[in-house]
Short mmCIF file of C-alpha atoms in Angstrom, two decimals:
data_model
loop_
_atom_site.label_atom_id
_atom_site.label_comp_id
_atom_site.label_asym_id
_atom_site.label_seq_id
_atom_site.Cartn_x
_atom_site.Cartn_y
_atom_site.Cartn_z
CA MET A 1 27.56 -144.99 -41.30
CA ALA A 2 24.88 -146.39 -39.00
CA ALA A 3 27.17 -145.90 -36.01
CA ALA A 4 27.80 -142.28 -37.03
CA GLN A 5 24.08 -141.62 -37.35
CA GLU A 6 23.48 -143.09 -33.91
CA LYS A 7 26.23 -140.92 -32.45
CA THR A 8 24.57 -137.72 -33.66
CA ALA A 9 21.00 -138.71 -32.87
CA ARG A 10 19.02 -136.58 -30.51
CA VAL A 11 18.84 -138.21 -27.11
CA GLY A 12 16.44 -136.00 -25.17
CA GLY A 13 15.28 -132.56 -24.15
CA ASN A 14 12.83 -130.13 -25.68
CA GLY A 15 15.22 -128.21 -27.90
CA PRO A 16 16.89 -128.87 -31.24
CA SER A 17 18.98 -131.97 -31.88
CA LEU A 18 21.60 -132.41 -29.20
CA THR A 19 24.00 -135.29 -29.61
CA ARG A 20 24.94 -137.68 -26.87
CA GLU A 21 28.39 -136.08 -26.89
CA GLN A 22 26.86 -132.63 -26.40
CA PHE A 23 24.87 -133.85 -23.41
CA MET A 24 28.00 -135.52 -22.03
CA ASP A 25 29.96 -132.28 -22.43
CA ALA A 26 27.13 -130.32 -20.85
CA PHE A 27 27.01 -132.73 -17.91
CA HIS A 28 30.75 -132.24 -17.37
CA GLU A 29 30.59 -128.44 -17.61
CA MET A 30 27.55 -128.09 -15.35
CA LEU A 31 29.01 -130.48 -12.78
CA LEU A 32 32.32 -128.60 -12.84
CA ILE A 33 30.52 -125.35 -12.01
CA ARG A 34 28.47 -127.03 -9.26
CA ARG A 35 31.46 -128.69 -7.56
CA PHE A 36 33.66 -125.63 -7.99
CA GLU A 37 31.05 -123.44 -6.30
CA GLU A 38 30.59 -125.93 -3.48
CA LYS A 39 34.35 -125.89 -2.90
CA ALA A 40 34.37 -122.08 -3.00
CA GLY A 41 31.69 -122.11 -0.33
CA GLN A 42 33.86 -124.38 1.82
CA LEU A 43 36.91 -122.15 1.42
CA TYR A 44 34.81 -119.11 2.29
CA GLY A 45 33.67 -120.84 5.47
CA MET A 46 37.32 -121.53 6.33
CA GLY A 47 38.15 -117.84 5.96
CA LEU A 48 40.28 -118.40 2.85
CA ILE A 49 37.97 -116.32 0.65
CA GLY A 50 37.16 -112.83 1.89
CA GLY A 51 34.68 -110.15 0.92
CA PHE A 52 31.57 -111.10 -1.00
CA CYS A 53 31.05 -114.47 -2.66
CA HIS A 54 27.91 -115.12 -4.74
CA LEU A 55 27.48 -118.76 -5.79
CA TYR A 56 25.87 -120.00 -9.01
CA ILE A 57 24.59 -123.30 -7.63
CA GLY A 58 21.31 -124.26 -9.32
CA GLN A 59 21.68 -121.99 -12.36
CA GLU A 60 24.26 -124.03 -14.28
CA ALA A 61 22.08 -124.91 -17.28
CA VAL A 62 21.71 -121.25 -18.24
CA VAL A 63 25.32 -120.38 -18.92
CA VAL A 64 26.31 -123.80 -20.27
CA GLY A 65 23.37 -123.93 -22.67
CA ILE A 66 24.08 -120.44 -23.96
CA GLN A 67 27.82 -121.03 -24.25
CA MET A 68 27.13 -124.00 -26.53
CA THR A 69 25.72 -121.58 -29.13
CA LEU A 70 28.62 -119.10 -29.10
CA LYS A 71 31.88 -118.98 -31.04
CA ASP A 72 35.35 -117.57 -30.52
CA GLY A 73 35.21 -113.79 -30.47
CA ASP A 74 31.80 -113.47 -28.84
CA LYS A 75 31.94 -111.28 -25.73
CA LEU A 76 30.58 -112.04 -22.24
CA ILE A 77 29.82 -109.69 -19.37
CA THR A 78 27.86 -110.31 -16.20
CA SER A 79 27.16 -109.28 -12.62
CA TYR A 80 28.86 -110.44 -9.43
CA ARG A 81 27.39 -113.98 -9.62
CA ASP A 82 30.09 -114.68 -12.14
CA HIS A 83 32.13 -117.83 -11.42
CA GLY A 84 29.90 -120.01 -13.60
CA GLN A 85 30.31 -117.70 -16.59
CA MET A 86 34.09 -117.69 -16.11
CA LEU A 87 34.37 -121.47 -16.14
CA ALA A 88 31.95 -121.83 -19.06
CA ALA A 89 34.02 -119.31 -21.01
CA GLY A 90 37.07 -121.54 -20.63
CA MET A 91 38.87 -119.73 -17.82
CA THR A 92 40.82 -122.29 -15.78
CA PRO A 93 39.55 -123.45 -12.38
CA ARG A 94 43.04 -122.83 -11.00
CA GLY A 95 43.11 -119.22 -12.11
CA VAL A 96 39.57 -118.51 -10.91
CA MET A 97 40.06 -120.13 -7.50
CA ALA A 98 43.40 -118.38 -7.03
CA GLU A 99 41.69 -115.06 -7.65
CA LEU A 100 38.91 -115.90 -5.20
CA THR A 101 41.54 -116.50 -2.53
CA GLY A 102 43.44 -113.31 -3.41
CA ARG A 103 46.56 -114.95 -4.81
CA ALA A 104 49.04 -113.56 -7.33
CA THR A 105 48.31 -116.42 -9.74
CA GLY A 106 44.67 -115.36 -10.08
CA TYR A 107 43.22 -113.76 -13.20
CA SER A 108 43.37 -110.28 -11.67
CA HIS A 109 46.59 -111.04 -9.77
CA GLY A 110 44.71 -111.41 -6.51
CA LYS A 111 43.37 -107.85 -6.48
CA GLY A 112 39.89 -108.38 -7.88
CA GLY A 113 38.51 -111.27 -5.88
CA SER A 114 35.14 -112.86 -6.60
CA MET A 115 33.41 -109.84 -8.09
CA HIS A 116 36.08 -108.28 -10.35
CA MET A 117 37.71 -110.84 -12.57
CA PHE A 118 38.50 -110.44 -16.27
CA SER A 119 40.05 -112.38 -19.13
CA ARG A 120 40.68 -110.62 -22.42
CA GLU A 121 41.95 -113.92 -23.82
CA LYS A 122 38.57 -115.57 -23.21
CA ASN A 123 36.55 -112.43 -24.06
CA PHE A 124 35.15 -112.34 -20.53
CA TYR A 125 34.75 -108.72 -19.51
CA GLY A 126 34.03 -109.18 -15.89
CA GLY A 127 31.71 -109.55 -13.07
CA HIS A 128 30.45 -106.13 -11.96
CA GLY A 129 29.31 -105.12 -8.51
CA ILE A 130 27.06 -102.18 -9.45
CA VAL A 131 23.60 -103.60 -10.12
CA GLY A 132 22.81 -103.36 -13.83
CA ALA A 133 26.01 -101.53 -14.77
CA GLN A 134 27.29 -104.41 -16.89
CA VAL A 135 24.33 -104.08 -19.28
CA ALA A 136 25.46 -100.65 -20.48
CA LEU A 137 28.99 -101.99 -20.87
CA GLY A 138 27.61 -104.99 -22.73
CA ILE A 139 26.08 -102.84 -25.45
CA GLY A 140 29.43 -101.05 -25.68
CA LEU A 141 31.01 -104.40 -26.51
CA ALA A 142 28.25 -105.00 -29.05
CA PHE A 143 28.88 -101.59 -30.60
CA ALA A 144 32.57 -102.47 -30.97
CA ASN A 145 31.61 -105.69 -32.75
CA LYS A 146 29.39 -103.82 -35.19
CA TYR A 147 31.90 -101.01 -35.71
CA ARG A 148 34.58 -103.54 -36.64
CA GLY A 149 32.26 -105.21 -39.11
CA THR A 150 32.27 -108.63 -37.47
CA ASP A 151 29.32 -110.93 -36.82
CA GLU A 152 30.37 -111.40 -33.20
CA VAL A 153 27.77 -111.15 -30.47
CA SER A 154 27.88 -109.62 -27.00
CA VAL A 155 26.05 -111.47 -24.22
CA ALA A 156 25.04 -109.36 -21.22
CA TYR A 157 23.81 -111.30 -18.18
CA PHE A 158 21.81 -109.69 -15.37
CA GLY A 159 19.33 -110.79 -12.75
CA ASP A 160 15.69 -110.09 -12.04
CA GLY A 161 16.83 -107.67 -9.34
CA ALA A 162 18.55 -105.54 -12.00
CA ALA A 163 15.83 -105.86 -14.64
CA ASN A 164 14.11 -102.58 -13.74
CA GLN A 165 17.22 -100.43 -13.36
CA GLY A 166 17.15 -97.24 -15.41
CA GLN A 167 20.46 -97.93 -17.12
CA VAL A 168 19.07 -101.24 -18.37
CA TYR A 169 16.25 -99.46 -20.20
CA GLU A 170 18.67 -96.87 -21.55
CA SER A 171 20.74 -99.75 -22.88
CA PHE A 172 17.67 -101.31 -24.51
CA ASN A 173 16.98 -98.02 -26.28
CA LEU A 174 20.51 -97.61 -27.64
CA ALA A 175 20.81 -101.26 -28.62
CA ALA A 176 17.54 -101.14 -30.55
CA LEU A 177 18.30 -97.73 -32.10
CA HIS A 178 21.64 -98.88 -33.50
CA LYS A 179 20.62 -102.54 -34.06
CA LEU A 180 23.47 -103.73 -31.88
CA PRO A 181 24.26 -107.47 -31.78
CA CYS A 182 23.60 -107.82 -28.05
CA LEU A 183 21.89 -110.77 -26.40
CA PHE A 184 20.34 -109.68 -23.09
CA ILE A 185 19.95 -112.53 -20.59
CA ILE A 186 17.77 -112.05 -17.51
CA GLU A 187 18.60 -114.82 -15.06
CA ASN A 188 15.36 -114.77 -13.11
CA ASN A 189 16.09 -116.84 -10.02
CA LEU A 190 12.95 -115.40 -8.38
CA TYR A 191 14.76 -113.39 -5.69
CA GLY A 192 16.64 -110.10 -5.90
CA MET A 193 18.73 -110.39 -2.75
CA GLY A 194 16.00 -111.26 -0.23
CA THR A 195 12.97 -109.92 -2.09
CA SER A 196 10.70 -111.99 -4.31
CA VAL A 197 10.44 -110.69 -7.87
CA GLU A 198 6.67 -110.68 -7.45
CA ARG A 199 7.01 -108.09 -4.70
CA ALA A 200 9.69 -106.03 -6.44
CA SER A 201 8.50 -105.85 -10.05
CA ALA A 202 5.17 -104.56 -11.35
CA SER A 203 5.84 -106.60 -14.49
CA HIS A 204 5.93 -110.35 -13.98
CA GLU A 205 6.82 -110.97 -17.63
CA LEU A 206 10.35 -109.63 -17.77
CA TRP A 207 10.90 -111.09 -21.25
CA ARG A 208 8.57 -108.38 -22.53
CA ASN A 209 10.59 -105.52 -21.06
CA GLY A 210 12.17 -104.76 -24.43
CA GLU A 211 8.89 -104.49 -26.32
CA PRO A 212 8.66 -100.67 -26.24
CA TRP A 213 11.86 -100.62 -28.30
CA GLY A 214 10.85 -103.49 -30.57
CA ILE A 215 13.26 -105.96 -29.00
CA PRO A 216 11.98 -109.53 -29.39
CA GLY A 217 11.88 -111.56 -26.21
CA ARG A 218 11.18 -115.03 -24.94
CA ARG A 219 10.75 -116.80 -21.61
CA VAL A 220 12.73 -120.03 -21.23
CA ASP A 221 12.92 -122.89 -18.74
CA GLY A 222 16.42 -122.16 -17.46
CA MET A 223 16.61 -125.50 -15.67
CA ASP A 224 16.40 -127.46 -18.97
CA ILE A 225 19.62 -127.19 -20.95
CA ALA A 226 17.99 -128.29 -24.20
CA ALA A 227 15.37 -125.54 -23.89
CA VAL A 228 18.11 -123.02 -23.12
CA HIS A 229 20.13 -124.18 -26.12
CA GLU A 230 17.15 -123.93 -28.46
CA ALA A 231 16.23 -120.41 -27.40
CA ALA A 232 19.82 -119.19 -27.33
CA ALA A 233 20.55 -120.58 -30.80
CA GLU A 234 17.57 -118.66 -32.20
CA ALA A 235 18.53 -115.46 -30.37
CA VAL A 236 22.22 -115.60 -31.33
CA ALA A 237 21.32 -116.19 -34.99
CA HIS A 238 19.05 -113.13 -34.84
CA CYS A 239 21.90 -110.99 -33.49
CA ARG A 240 24.50 -112.33 -35.94
CA ALA A 241 22.19 -111.58 -38.87
CA GLY A 242 22.27 -107.87 -38.04
CA LYS A 243 18.68 -107.75 -36.82
CA GLY A 244 19.57 -106.07 -33.54
CA PRO A 245 19.28 -107.17 -29.91
CA TYR A 246 17.29 -110.03 -28.39
CA LEU A 247 16.06 -110.60 -24.82
CA LEU A 248 15.77 -113.96 -23.06
CA GLU A 249 14.29 -114.40 -19.58
CA MET A 250 15.73 -117.57 -18.11
CA MET A 251 13.53 -118.95 -15.35
CA THR A 252 16.02 -120.49 -12.95
CA TYR A 253 16.67 -120.86 -9.23
CA ARG A 254 19.60 -120.43 -6.89
CA TYR A 255 19.88 -122.99 -4.12
CA ARG A 256 22.07 -120.87 -1.85
CA GLY A 257 21.51 -117.39 -0.45
CA HIS A 258 22.15 -114.23 -2.41
CA SER A 259 25.72 -114.39 -1.15
CA MET A 260 27.58 -116.50 1.38
CA SER A 261 26.58 -114.03 4.09
CA ASP A 262 22.86 -114.49 3.37
CA PRO A 263 21.01 -117.02 5.60
CA ALA A 264 18.08 -116.98 3.10
CA LYS A 265 15.40 -116.86 5.79
CA TYR A 266 12.97 -115.22 3.34
CA ARG A 267 12.07 -118.61 1.82
CA LYS A 268 11.23 -122.00 3.26
CA ARG A 269 13.67 -124.89 3.14
CA GLU A 270 10.87 -127.00 1.65
CA GLU A 271 10.79 -124.69 -1.38
CA VAL A 272 14.48 -125.23 -2.10
CA ASP A 273 14.25 -128.97 -1.49
CA GLN A 274 11.31 -129.27 -3.88
CA ILE A 275 13.22 -127.55 -6.69
CA ARG A 276 16.27 -129.74 -6.07
CA LYS A 277 14.14 -132.86 -6.14
CA THR A 278 12.06 -132.10 -9.22
CA ARG A 279 13.94 -129.61 -11.41
CA ASP A 280 17.67 -129.89 -10.76
CA PRO A 281 19.37 -129.14 -14.12
CA ILE A 282 22.26 -131.56 -13.63
CA GLU A 283 20.09 -134.47 -12.53
CA HIS A 284 17.88 -133.77 -15.54
CA VAL A 285 20.83 -134.26 -17.91
CA ARG A 286 22.03 -137.28 -15.95
CA GLN A 287 18.66 -138.97 -16.47
CA ILE A 288 18.65 -138.12 -20.19
CA LEU A 289 22.04 -139.80 -20.54
CA LEU A 290 21.01 -142.86 -18.53
CA ASP A 291 17.88 -143.21 -20.65
CA ALA A 292 20.08 -143.00 -23.76
CA GLY A 293 22.13 -145.96 -22.59
CA VAL A 294 25.12 -144.18 -21.06
CA GLY A 295 26.44 -146.32 -18.23
CA GLU A 296 26.75 -145.28 -14.61
CA ASP A 297 30.49 -145.95 -14.85
CA SER A 298 30.88 -143.32 -17.58
CA LEU A 299 29.07 -140.71 -15.51
CA ARG A 300 31.01 -141.68 -12.40
CA LYS A 301 34.26 -141.15 -14.28
CA ILE A 302 33.16 -137.62 -15.20
CA GLU A 303 32.30 -137.01 -11.56
CA ASP A 304 35.71 -138.29 -10.44
CA ASP A 305 37.52 -136.14 -13.02
CA VAL A 306 35.58 -133.04 -11.95
CA LYS A 307 36.30 -133.71 -8.29
CA ALA A 308 40.02 -134.06 -9.02
CA THR A 309 40.05 -130.83 -11.04
CA VAL A 310 38.29 -128.86 -8.32
CA ASN A 311 40.51 -130.26 -5.54
CA ASP A 312 43.54 -129.38 -7.64
CA SER A 313 42.30 -125.81 -8.07
CA ALA A 314 41.80 -125.45 -4.31
CA GLU A 315 45.27 -126.83 -3.58
CA PHE A 316 46.82 -124.56 -6.20
CA ALA A 317 45.06 -121.54 -4.75
CA GLN A 318 46.08 -122.25 -1.17
CA THR A 319 49.73 -122.81 -2.07
CA SER A 320 50.07 -119.84 -4.44
CA PRO A 321 51.78 -116.67 -3.17
CA GLU A 322 49.91 -113.55 -2.21
CA PRO A 323 50.46 -110.44 -4.37
CA ASP A 324 53.63 -108.45 -3.79
CA PRO A 325 52.84 -105.20 -1.93
CA ALA A 326 54.21 -103.28 -4.93
CA GLU A 327 51.23 -104.58 -6.94
CA LEU A 328 49.06 -102.14 -5.00
CA TYR A 329 50.06 -99.43 -7.46
CA THR A 330 49.81 -101.40 -10.72
CA ASP A 331 46.74 -101.50 -12.98
CA VAL A 332 45.48 -98.24 -11.45
CA LEU A 333 46.19 -95.82 -14.30
CA LEU A 334 46.91 -96.42 -17.97
CA GLU A 335 49.56 -94.20 -19.47
CA ALA A 336 48.29 -93.14 -22.88
#
């Protein structure tokens, strides 16, 4: 009994009780996203990934912390910075990387690429290239949940650059009017493309953007997975209870440019280095685990396993066939 109590004891963070196993799982999931994105960046540089490619490096604690509070049946939808959400939702690294490289074994059979990938099986309804468009679709998913009489929740991710889009406010209105179970997540990484949020938004408290419609909101340290978990658990419970939507502003930071084609000259290298050194979400969890008595060997094994998984996904993608030319005409129209 004493051993069982020790196993479930809280080992760090600012949120509710998180077990050592939960922190270990979070470390694995966050590291998988980080290494996967680094590999995607390498493949892009080699010309094996074409088009746009927006990496999630630095923001891993947001999606992993939120995913820990969800259950099977909950719906996810996001923007084009979507690889992290895919992996957190349980989509396989092989399938995601194959889609990035335009291969037939990818989730959209090589026709969607980085920005247009879906998985009905995992209830992931895509990355979307039109800024803010996914929010309106997200409340549609929430409406379907309510119409079917389930307690399932829809999570709609969008960035600070999309926070002031008109369709976002229209979505807030409808979600509040119909008390839809939709969790709105603003991933505020401080820059919408190359423009600081302080220069682009008259409101610097984006978590309050839902107040005119009575939507409760909260600002969260998106670099601390325990804080993310605490806030998300509260928000998801609110939505499941039929109380309507909830808005969370996750204060986070992307280490890379807006996309792989962005040299990020609008900010100083010292700014990025300072965040990496003092607030990196993965290093934060690593230190929590070390302080809790987890050995370096255990963490190194996770790192080795993640590296092997990511290398396998890259090899799988590069050796998979390209789509048959006949696929050009499939998935265009639905006969109904």
